[in-house]
Structure formats: structure tokens, C-alpha cells
Amino acid sequence: MKLVSWNVNGLRACMGKGFPAFLEAEAPDVICLQETKMQREQADFAFPGYHEYWNSSTVKKGYSGTAVFTRQEPLSVSCGMGIQEFDGEGRVIAAEYGDFTLVTVYTPNAQAELARIDYRMAFEDAFRAYLTRLREHKPVIVCGDMNVAHRPIDLKNAKANIGNAGYSYEERGKFAELLATGLVDTFRHFYPDQTGAYSWWSYRGNARENNTGWRIDYFLADERLVPQLEDSRILPQVMGSDHCPVELILTRRGSV
């Protein structure tokens, strides 16, 4: 079973930069998108063979937003965490399957000078509590742009970025708290020491060409699902966004 996550930085723009070809070539069982930047009714495209679920921003059009496209219809789907302060930005979708609940998230950016760090910290606490409630029912898999590089190995210039958005002590601490609830960073599970493995590059300074990047897109898996993990991959060769897709391969044991 192949699960894919991709911050497309505007799905309509990404559609013209290879998204349809990628979807056809990879043929994932489920693909989760972040930063769709659109409402479904704005789309003049369709994805045959996939059920579509959208959670678009209601506070500002052309901003944030998530989507899930899945071959098998989920047992249930919910958008948001049930908290008005956060749900208006369309950042969370949960799709329940037989063996697990798949949650995609677009975690708020703390912004320059950590201008939005308080909102980010409150979101982190609410999201962690939300996942804890879901896990009482069945294991979870969490994917998405989590806007944090966890450890120095996860970005090119760690020392220069200490305290900056995405690599602040506050954000890294919250990510560690999330993992401590019983979630596994699947890429580091398989590749604990791999360097140069990034999923986002600035558009400035030829960052992508020079691989001056950050690993801020993740698949986290409930520790109860570790026996079903086959591989966790980053696909830096795939263009179309300032992020590249990441994917998780699971065994076919059980049901999606």
C-alpha cells in the first residue's frame, strides 16, 4: 500500500507543473495534499478513480487548505479538530480506514521573527490532544507539512537557523512531545543517519539546485503499526512545488 503526502503550494499551479503525470505514474492508494490554496468549486479538473475530500480555508481564500484523494472510500472522514480558532484555516483532515486513521495536517508557520509562535504552540497542543483521542479508537498515521526540522541532520544549515521559524527551540520541543506520545518518524526509522535528505527548498539562491534544504514534511506512524512499515521515501526529483512529495509504503496485511 502506497501513501503519498505533498505540499503542492497551490494545486491549480501544480496541475500545470506535472501533478497529473505524477499521480498517474505513482498511482498511490492515497495522496494527501497541503496548501491547496483553493476551494473545490474552483477546480476545472477531476481525478478519476479517487474519492476526494477537501478542507479549504474559510477565513481567507487562496490560503492554506488540505485535501485527501483515496482509491478506497474511507469508513469516515472528518475535517478539522472541532476548534473554531484553528479549523477556519482548513489544516486537518482525518480519514478512517480498517486498520488505522490517516490524518493529514498543514501545521501553521511560525513566520519571520516567530510572529505567530503563540498561535503555532496552541495549535500544536490542540493537535496532539486531538491525535490522542483518535488513537483511543485505533492507530493513526500522520502526514503533512509540519513546518519543523526536528534535528540538525534535518536541514542544511542548522547552526545558522537556530531560533528561526521551523527550527526554533519551541517548535522542535513540540515535535518531540508529539513523538513521545508513541509516534514514529518513519523516514528516520529506516534511515536514521542519512544526510542531505530534504523535502523543502527556498526559491532563493538556487537552494534546490544546491540541495540547501529542510526536511519538514513527514509520515509519522503509530508505534503499533511499525510491523507493517516497509519503507519511507522522499522524492526530491519530483518538481512542481517548493516541496517535494514524501511517501510511506505499508504491507497489505489487514485493510486500508
PDB file of C-alpha atoms in Angstrom:
ATOM      1  CA  MET A   1       0.000   0.000   0.000  1.00  0.00           C
ATOM      2  CA  LYS A   2       1.410   3.384  -1.019  1.00  0.00           C
ATOM      3  CA  LEU A   3       0.541   6.607   0.806  1.00  0.00           C
ATOM      4  CA  VAL A   4       1.818   9.938  -0.536  1.00  0.00           C
ATOM      5  CA  SER A   5       1.881  13.404   1.027  1.00  0.00           C
ATOM      6  CA  TRP A   6       2.752  16.609  -0.834  1.00  0.00           C
ATOM      7  CA  ASN A   7       2.596  20.307  -0.074  1.00  0.00           C
ATOM      8  CA  VAL A   8       1.711  21.436  -3.589  1.00  0.00           C
ATOM      9  CA  ASN A   9       1.911  25.183  -2.829  1.00  0.00           C
ATOM     10  CA  GLY A  10      -1.240  25.830  -4.821  1.00  0.00           C
ATOM     11  CA  LEU A  11      -2.877  22.852  -6.521  1.00  0.00           C
ATOM     12  CA  ARG A  12      -4.050  24.806  -9.550  1.00  0.00           C
ATOM     13  CA  ALA A  13      -0.479  25.946 -10.202  1.00  0.00           C
ATOM     14  CA  CYS A  14       0.882  22.453  -9.562  1.00  0.00           C
ATOM     15  CA  MET A  15      -1.592  20.996 -12.063  1.00  0.00           C
ATOM     16  CA  GLY A  16       0.330  22.858 -14.752  1.00  0.00           C
ATOM     17  CA  LYS A  17       3.687  21.702 -13.388  1.00  0.00           C
ATOM     18  CA  GLY A  18       3.295  17.939 -13.616  1.00  0.00           C
ATOM     19  CA  PHE A  19       0.835  16.920 -10.902  1.00  0.00           C
ATOM     20  CA  PRO A  20      -1.405  14.815 -13.225  1.00  0.00           C
ATOM     21  CA  ALA A  21       1.607  12.954 -14.634  1.00  0.00           C
ATOM     22  CA  PHE A  22       2.951  12.331 -11.137  1.00  0.00           C
ATOM     23  CA  LEU A  23      -0.384  10.972  -9.938  1.00  0.00           C
ATOM     24  CA  GLU A  24      -0.643   8.658 -12.931  1.00  0.00           C
ATOM     25  CA  ALA A  25       2.939   7.415 -12.642  1.00  0.00           C
ATOM     26  CA  GLU A  26       2.943   6.871  -8.873  1.00  0.00           C
ATOM     27  CA  ALA A  27      -0.667   5.650  -8.656  1.00  0.00           C
ATOM     28  CA  PRO A  28      -0.811   5.929  -4.853  1.00  0.00           C
ATOM     29  CA  ASP A  29      -3.607   4.321  -2.890  1.00  0.00           C
ATOM     30  CA  VAL A  30      -3.993   7.618  -1.043  1.00  0.00           C
ATOM     31  CA  ILE A  31      -2.472  11.032  -1.690  1.00  0.00           C
ATOM     32  CA  CYS A  32      -2.734  13.813   0.885  1.00  0.00           C
ATOM     33  CA  LEU A  33      -2.162  17.417  -0.121  1.00  0.00           C
ATOM     34  CA  GLN A  34      -1.359  20.524   1.857  1.00  0.00           C
ATOM     35  CA  GLU A  35      -1.512  24.180   0.876  1.00  0.00           C
ATOM     36  CA  THR A  36      -4.074  23.557  -1.829  1.00  0.00           C
ATOM     37  CA  LYS A  37      -4.922  27.291  -1.819  1.00  0.00           C
ATOM     38  CA  MET A  38      -8.349  26.764  -3.398  1.00  0.00           C
ATOM     39  CA  GLN A  39     -11.959  25.765  -2.976  1.00  0.00           C
ATOM     40  CA  ARG A  40     -13.132  22.594  -4.724  1.00  0.00           C
ATOM     41  CA  GLU A  41     -15.608  24.536  -6.850  1.00  0.00           C
ATOM     42  CA  GLN A  42     -12.707  26.475  -8.352  1.00  0.00           C
ATOM     43  CA  ALA A  43     -11.321  23.309  -9.943  1.00  0.00           C
ATOM     44  CA  ASP A  44     -11.780  22.512 -13.612  1.00  0.00           C
ATOM     45  CA  PHE A  45     -10.115  19.119 -13.188  1.00  0.00           C
ATOM     46  CA  ALA A  46     -11.011  15.718 -11.778  1.00  0.00           C
ATOM     47  CA  PHE A  47      -9.129  12.675 -10.537  1.00  0.00           C
ATOM     48  CA  PRO A  48     -10.825   9.541 -11.908  1.00  0.00           C
ATOM     49  CA  GLY A  49     -10.661   6.557  -9.594  1.00  0.00           C
ATOM     50  CA  TYR A  50     -10.268   8.640  -6.456  1.00  0.00           C
ATOM     51  CA  HIS A  51     -12.714   9.764  -3.809  1.00  0.00           C
ATOM     52  CA  GLU A  52     -11.977  13.417  -2.985  1.00  0.00           C
ATOM     53  CA  TYR A  53     -12.171  15.142   0.390  1.00  0.00           C
ATOM     54  CA  TRP A  54     -11.346  18.820   0.781  1.00  0.00           C
ATOM     55  CA  ASN A  55     -10.864  21.109   3.757  1.00  0.00           C
ATOM     56  CA  SER A  56     -10.399  24.612   2.399  1.00  0.00           C
ATOM     57  CA  SER A  57      -9.767  27.812   4.303  1.00  0.00           C
ATOM     58  CA  THR A  58     -12.880  29.777   5.145  1.00  0.00           C
ATOM     59  CA  VAL A  59     -11.059  32.720   6.699  1.00  0.00           C
ATOM     60  CA  LYS A  60      -9.152  33.666   3.561  1.00  0.00           C
ATOM     61  CA  LYS A  61      -9.455  32.308   0.028  1.00  0.00           C
ATOM     62  CA  GLY A  62      -6.308  31.205  -1.761  1.00  0.00           C
ATOM     63  CA  TYR A  63      -4.699  30.311   1.572  1.00  0.00           C
ATOM     64  CA  SER A  64      -3.727  27.095   3.337  1.00  0.00           C
ATOM     65  CA  GLY A  65      -6.105  24.153   2.749  1.00  0.00           C
ATOM     66  CA  THR A  66      -5.771  20.371   2.665  1.00  0.00           C
ATOM     67  CA  ALA A  67      -7.191  17.535   0.577  1.00  0.00           C
ATOM     68  CA  VAL A  68      -7.231  13.742   0.524  1.00  0.00           C
ATOM     69  CA  PHE A  69      -7.676  11.672  -2.642  1.00  0.00           C
ATOM     70  CA  THR A  70      -8.191   7.977  -1.952  1.00  0.00           C
ATOM     71  CA  ARG A  71      -8.962   4.960  -4.101  1.00  0.00           C
ATOM     72  CA  GLN A  72     -10.919   3.205  -1.365  1.00  0.00           C
ATOM     73  CA  GLU A  73     -13.745   5.085   0.285  1.00  0.00           C
ATOM     74  CA  PRO A  74     -12.906   5.634   3.976  1.00  0.00           C
ATOM     75  CA  LEU A  75     -15.156   4.396   6.752  1.00  0.00           C
ATOM     76  CA  SER A  76     -15.476   8.023   7.862  1.00  0.00           C
ATOM     77  CA  VAL A  77     -13.926  11.410   7.136  1.00  0.00           C
ATOM     78  CA  SER A  78     -13.760  14.481   9.347  1.00  0.00           C
ATOM     79  CA  CYS A  79     -12.379  17.943   8.677  1.00  0.00           C
ATOM     80  CA  GLY A  80     -10.798  19.985  11.426  1.00  0.00           C
ATOM     81  CA  MET A  81     -10.323  19.329  15.117  1.00  0.00           C
ATOM     82  CA  GLY A  82     -13.597  20.811  16.310  1.00  0.00           C
ATOM     83  CA  ILE A  83     -11.874  24.007  17.467  1.00  0.00           C
ATOM     84  CA  GLN A  84     -13.069  27.146  15.732  1.00  0.00           C
ATOM     85  CA  GLU A  85      -9.816  29.026  16.336  1.00  0.00           C
ATOM     86  CA  PHE A  86      -7.942  26.569  14.109  1.00  0.00           C
ATOM     87  CA  ASP A  87     -10.498  24.953  11.842  1.00  0.00           C
ATOM     88  CA  GLY A  88     -11.142  28.022   9.687  1.00  0.00           C
ATOM     89  CA  GLU A  89      -7.754  27.643   8.025  1.00  0.00           C
ATOM     90  CA  GLY A  90      -8.508  24.163   6.658  1.00  0.00           C
ATOM     91  CA  ARG A  91      -5.452  22.482   8.124  1.00  0.00           C
ATOM     92  CA  VAL A  92      -6.598  18.990   9.167  1.00  0.00           C
ATOM     93  CA  ILE A  93      -8.411  16.045   7.569  1.00  0.00           C
ATOM     94  CA  ALA A  94      -8.813  12.588   9.143  1.00  0.00           C
ATOM     95  CA  ALA A  95      -9.807   9.567   7.044  1.00  0.00           C
ATOM     96  CA  GLU A  96     -10.633   6.372   8.920  1.00  0.00           C
ATOM     97  CA  TYR A  97      -9.781   3.011   7.361  1.00  0.00           C
ATOM     98  CA  GLY A  98      -9.923  -0.543   8.649  1.00  0.00           C
ATOM     99  CA  ASP A  99      -6.535  -0.723  10.355  1.00  0.00           C
ATOM    100  CA  PHE A 100      -5.773   2.936  11.030  1.00  0.00           C
ATOM    101  CA  THR A 101      -6.877   6.541  10.773  1.00  0.00           C
ATOM    102  CA  LEU A 102      -4.879   8.649   8.345  1.00  0.00           C
ATOM    103  CA  VAL A 103      -4.527  12.295   9.353  1.00  0.00           C
ATOM    104  CA  THR A 104      -3.084  14.947   7.079  1.00  0.00           C
ATOM    105  CA  VAL A 105      -2.002  18.244   8.574  1.00  0.00           C
ATOM    106  CA  TYR A 106      -0.636  21.560   7.400  1.00  0.00           C
ATOM    107  CA  THR A 107       0.909  22.942  10.580  1.00  0.00           C
ATOM    108  CA  PRO A 108       0.932  26.762  10.846  1.00  0.00           C
ATOM    109  CA  ASN A 109       4.189  28.519  10.007  1.00  0.00           C
ATOM    110  CA  ALA A 110       5.594  30.481  12.943  1.00  0.00           C
ATOM    111  CA  GLN A 111       6.603  33.215  10.454  1.00  0.00           C
ATOM    112  CA  ALA A 112       9.541  35.614  10.495  1.00  0.00           C
ATOM    113  CA  GLU A 113      10.680  36.703  13.929  1.00  0.00           C
ATOM    114  CA  LEU A 114       8.351  33.993  15.276  1.00  0.00           C
ATOM    115  CA  ALA A 115       5.470  36.431  14.883  1.00  0.00           C
ATOM    116  CA  ARG A 116       2.906  33.620  15.003  1.00  0.00           C
ATOM    117  CA  ILE A 117       4.618  31.357  17.518  1.00  0.00           C
ATOM    118  CA  ASP A 118       1.855  31.627  20.135  1.00  0.00           C
ATOM    119  CA  TYR A 119      -0.766  30.505  17.611  1.00  0.00           C
ATOM    120  CA  ARG A 120       1.584  27.747  16.476  1.00  0.00           C
ATOM    121  CA  MET A 121       2.141  26.489  20.020  1.00  0.00           C
ATOM    122  CA  ALA A 122      -1.591  26.462  20.757  1.00  0.00           C
ATOM    123  CA  PHE A 123      -2.212  24.556  17.523  1.00  0.00           C
ATOM    124  CA  GLU A 124       0.469  22.017  18.447  1.00  0.00           C
ATOM    125  CA  ASP A 125      -1.106  21.345  21.834  1.00  0.00           C
ATOM    126  CA  ALA A 126      -4.582  21.031  20.345  1.00  0.00           C
ATOM    127  CA  PHE A 127      -3.372  18.753  17.557  1.00  0.00           C
ATOM    128  CA  ARG A 128      -1.519  16.468  19.965  1.00  0.00           C
ATOM    129  CA  ALA A 129      -4.638  16.146  22.119  1.00  0.00           C
ATOM    130  CA  TYR A 130      -6.747  15.515  19.018  1.00  0.00           C
ATOM    131  CA  LEU A 131      -4.471  12.669  17.911  1.00  0.00           C
ATOM    132  CA  THR A 132      -4.518  11.190  21.405  1.00  0.00           C
ATOM    133  CA  ARG A 133      -8.310  11.000  21.211  1.00  0.00           C
ATOM    134  CA  LEU A 134      -8.191   9.364  17.782  1.00  0.00           C
ATOM    135  CA  ARG A 135      -5.645   6.800  18.972  1.00  0.00           C
ATOM    136  CA  GLU A 136      -8.029   5.595  21.657  1.00  0.00           C
ATOM    137  CA  HIS A 137     -10.107   4.185  18.796  1.00  0.00           C
ATOM    138  CA  LYS A 138      -7.375   2.822  16.505  1.00  0.00           C
ATOM    139  CA  PRO A 139      -3.766   3.543  15.456  1.00  0.00           C
ATOM    140  CA  VAL A 140      -3.019   6.668  13.449  1.00  0.00           C
ATOM    141  CA  ILE A 141      -0.731   7.667  10.617  1.00  0.00           C
ATOM    142  CA  VAL A 142       0.017  11.391  10.431  1.00  0.00           C
ATOM    143  CA  CYS A 143       1.373  13.035   7.306  1.00  0.00           C
ATOM    144  CA  GLY A 144       1.922  16.510   6.021  1.00  0.00           C
ATOM    145  CA  ASP A 145       3.924  19.690   6.099  1.00  0.00           C
ATOM    146  CA  MET A 146       4.663  20.046   9.797  1.00  0.00           C
ATOM    147  CA  ASN A 147       6.849  23.128   9.319  1.00  0.00           C
ATOM    148  CA  VAL A 148       9.672  21.968  11.572  1.00  0.00           C
ATOM    149  CA  ALA A 149      13.057  20.370  11.097  1.00  0.00           C
ATOM    150  CA  HIS A 150      13.428  18.125  14.108  1.00  0.00           C
ATOM    151  CA  ARG A 151      17.176  17.668  14.415  1.00  0.00           C
ATOM    152  CA  PRO A 152      20.350  19.219  12.943  1.00  0.00           C
ATOM    153  CA  ILE A 153      20.526  16.405  10.383  1.00  0.00           C
ATOM    154  CA  ASP A 154      17.181  17.563   9.003  1.00  0.00           C
ATOM    155  CA  LEU A 155      18.357  20.847   7.495  1.00  0.00           C
ATOM    156  CA  LYS A 156      21.435  22.041   5.628  1.00  0.00           C
ATOM    157  CA  ASN A 157      22.440  24.991   7.801  1.00  0.00           C
ATOM    158  CA  ALA A 158      21.374  24.064  11.300  1.00  0.00           C
ATOM    159  CA  LYS A 159      23.583  26.414  13.303  1.00  0.00           C
ATOM    160  CA  ALA A 160      22.624  29.454  11.245  1.00  0.00           C
ATOM    161  CA  ASN A 161      18.926  28.723  11.686  1.00  0.00           C
ATOM    162  CA  ILE A 162      18.721  28.137  15.422  1.00  0.00           C
ATOM    163  CA  GLY A 163      15.785  30.178  16.681  1.00  0.00           C
ATOM    164  CA  ASN A 164      14.338  30.803  13.232  1.00  0.00           C
ATOM    165  CA  ALA A 165      10.847  29.706  12.204  1.00  0.00           C
ATOM    166  CA  GLY A 166      10.886  25.981  11.586  1.00  0.00           C
ATOM    167  CA  TYR A 167      13.947  25.404  13.739  1.00  0.00           C
ATOM    168  CA  SER A 168      13.144  27.207  16.955  1.00  0.00           C
ATOM    169  CA  TYR A 169      13.518  25.502  20.300  1.00  0.00           C
ATOM    170  CA  GLU A 170       9.784  25.881  20.840  1.00  0.00           C
ATOM    171  CA  GLU A 171       8.787  24.138  17.613  1.00  0.00           C
ATOM    172  CA  ARG A 172      11.325  21.351  17.933  1.00  0.00           C
ATOM    173  CA  GLY A 173      10.224  20.809  21.506  1.00  0.00           C
ATOM    174  CA  LYS A 174       6.583  20.407  20.491  1.00  0.00           C
ATOM    175  CA  PHE A 175       7.565  17.945  17.770  1.00  0.00           C
ATOM    176  CA  ALA A 176       9.494  15.911  20.337  1.00  0.00           C
ATOM    177  CA  GLU A 177       6.439  15.947  22.605  1.00  0.00           C
ATOM    178  CA  LEU A 178       4.338  14.616  19.736  1.00  0.00           C
ATOM    179  CA  LEU A 179       6.745  11.762  19.035  1.00  0.00           C
ATOM    180  CA  ALA A 180       6.837  10.940  22.746  1.00  0.00           C
ATOM    181  CA  THR A 181       3.124  10.088  22.671  1.00  0.00           C
ATOM    182  CA  GLY A 182       4.021   6.948  20.708  1.00  0.00           C
ATOM    183  CA  LEU A 183       4.557   8.099  17.127  1.00  0.00           C
ATOM    184  CA  VAL A 184       7.490   7.109  14.927  1.00  0.00           C
ATOM    185  CA  ASP A 185       9.213   9.363  12.389  1.00  0.00           C
ATOM    186  CA  THR A 186       9.102   6.752   9.629  1.00  0.00           C
ATOM    187  CA  PHE A 187      11.900   8.190   7.489  1.00  0.00           C
ATOM    188  CA  ARG A 188      14.314   8.183  10.408  1.00  0.00           C
ATOM    189  CA  HIS A 189      13.065   4.720  11.374  1.00  0.00           C
ATOM    190  CA  PHE A 190      14.517   3.415   8.116  1.00  0.00           C
ATOM    191  CA  TYR A 191      17.305   5.949   7.526  1.00  0.00           C
ATOM    192  CA  PRO A 192      18.467   7.232  10.924  1.00  0.00           C
ATOM    193  CA  ASP A 193      21.751   8.708   9.696  1.00  0.00           C
ATOM    194  CA  GLN A 194      21.025   9.768   6.123  1.00  0.00           C
ATOM    195  CA  THR A 195      22.138  13.314   5.431  1.00  0.00           C
ATOM    196  CA  GLY A 196      21.056  15.625   2.640  1.00  0.00           C
ATOM    197  CA  ALA A 197      17.501  14.272   2.756  1.00  0.00           C
ATOM    198  CA  TYR A 198      15.227  17.291   2.433  1.00  0.00           C
ATOM    199  CA  SER A 199      11.651  17.962   1.327  1.00  0.00           C
ATOM    200  CA  TRP A 200      11.572  21.783   1.046  1.00  0.00           C
ATOM    201  CA  TRP A 201      13.884  24.318  -0.561  1.00  0.00           C
ATOM    202  CA  SER A 202      13.649  28.083  -0.714  1.00  0.00           C
ATOM    203  CA  TYR A 203      13.102  29.603  -4.131  1.00  0.00           C
ATOM    204  CA  ARG A 204      16.049  31.873  -3.377  1.00  0.00           C
ATOM    205  CA  GLY A 205      19.734  31.363  -4.057  1.00  0.00           C
ATOM    206  CA  ASN A 206      19.466  28.215  -6.162  1.00  0.00           C
ATOM    207  CA  ALA A 207      18.644  26.360  -2.965  1.00  0.00           C
ATOM    208  CA  ARG A 208      17.140  23.335  -4.680  1.00  0.00           C
ATOM    209  CA  GLU A 209      19.977  23.008  -7.185  1.00  0.00           C
ATOM    210  CA  ASN A 210      22.450  23.160  -4.303  1.00  0.00           C
ATOM    211  CA  ASN A 211      20.273  20.965  -2.065  1.00  0.00           C
ATOM    212  CA  THR A 212      20.227  23.617   0.641  1.00  0.00           C
ATOM    213  CA  GLY A 213      17.012  22.323   2.097  1.00  0.00           C
ATOM    214  CA  TRP A 214      14.932  21.318   5.090  1.00  0.00           C
ATOM    215  CA  ARG A 215      13.080  18.111   5.928  1.00  0.00           C
ATOM    216  CA  ILE A 216       9.755  19.444   7.181  1.00  0.00           C
ATOM    217  CA  ASP A 217       7.324  17.000   5.511  1.00  0.00           C
ATOM    218  CA  TYR A 218       6.702  13.793   7.412  1.00  0.00           C
ATOM    219  CA  PHE A 219       4.955  10.491   7.751  1.00  0.00           C
ATOM    220  CA  LEU A 220       4.571   9.666  11.431  1.00  0.00           C
ATOM    221  CA  ALA A 221       3.200   6.244  12.302  1.00  0.00           C
ATOM    222  CA  ASP A 222       1.673   4.911  15.477  1.00  0.00           C
ATOM    223  CA  GLU A 223       4.226   2.622  17.104  1.00  0.00           C
ATOM    224  CA  ARG A 224       1.621  -0.150  16.922  1.00  0.00           C
ATOM    225  CA  LEU A 225       1.936  -0.046  13.124  1.00  0.00           C
ATOM    226  CA  VAL A 226       5.719  -0.453  12.962  1.00  0.00           C
ATOM    227  CA  PRO A 227       5.481  -4.144  11.910  1.00  0.00           C
ATOM    228  CA  GLN A 228       3.519  -3.010   8.828  1.00  0.00           C
ATOM    229  CA  LEU A 229       6.051  -0.413   7.670  1.00  0.00           C
ATOM    230  CA  GLU A 230       8.008  -1.337   4.536  1.00  0.00           C
ATOM    231  CA  ASP A 231       9.697   1.909   3.538  1.00  0.00           C
ATOM    232  CA  SER A 232       9.518   5.680   3.881  1.00  0.00           C
ATOM    233  CA  ARG A 233      10.800   7.768   0.992  1.00  0.00           C
ATOM    234  CA  ILE A 234      11.454  11.335  -0.063  1.00  0.00           C
ATOM    235  CA  LEU A 235      11.089  12.110  -3.783  1.00  0.00           C
ATOM    236  CA  PRO A 236      13.286  15.184  -4.440  1.00  0.00           C
ATOM    237  CA  GLN A 237      13.320  14.548  -8.194  1.00  0.00           C
ATOM    238  CA  VAL A 238       9.614  15.445  -8.403  1.00  0.00           C
ATOM    239  CA  MET A 239       9.146  19.085  -9.316  1.00  0.00           C
ATOM    240  CA  GLY A 240       6.039  21.269  -9.275  1.00  0.00           C
ATOM    241  CA  SER A 241       6.303  22.918  -5.851  1.00  0.00           C
ATOM    242  CA  ASP A 242       8.911  24.234  -3.436  1.00  0.00           C
ATOM    243  CA  HIS A 243       8.225  20.992  -1.546  1.00  0.00           C
ATOM    244  CA  CYS A 244       8.645  17.501  -2.929  1.00  0.00           C
ATOM    245  CA  PRO A 245       6.357  14.541  -2.181  1.00  0.00           C
ATOM    246  CA  VAL A 246       7.078  12.060   0.588  1.00  0.00           C
ATOM    247  CA  GLU A 247       5.652   8.561   0.716  1.00  0.00           C
ATOM    248  CA  LEU A 248       5.073   5.657   3.052  1.00  0.00           C
ATOM    249  CA  ILE A 249       4.875   2.037   1.948  1.00  0.00           C
ATOM    250  CA  LEU A 250       2.877  -0.386   4.112  1.00  0.00           C
ATOM    251  CA  THR A 251       2.331  -4.096   3.875  1.00  0.00           C
ATOM    252  CA  ARG A 252      -1.021  -5.235   2.527  1.00  0.00           C
ATOM    253  CA  ARG A 253      -1.778  -7.103   5.751  1.00  0.00           C
ATOM    254  CA  GLY A 254      -5.134  -6.054   7.107  1.00  0.00           C
ATOM    255  CA  SER A 255      -7.269  -3.500   5.305  1.00  0.00           C
ATOM    256  CA  VAL A 256      -6.732   0.037   4.152  1.00  0.00           C
TER     257      VAL A 256
END
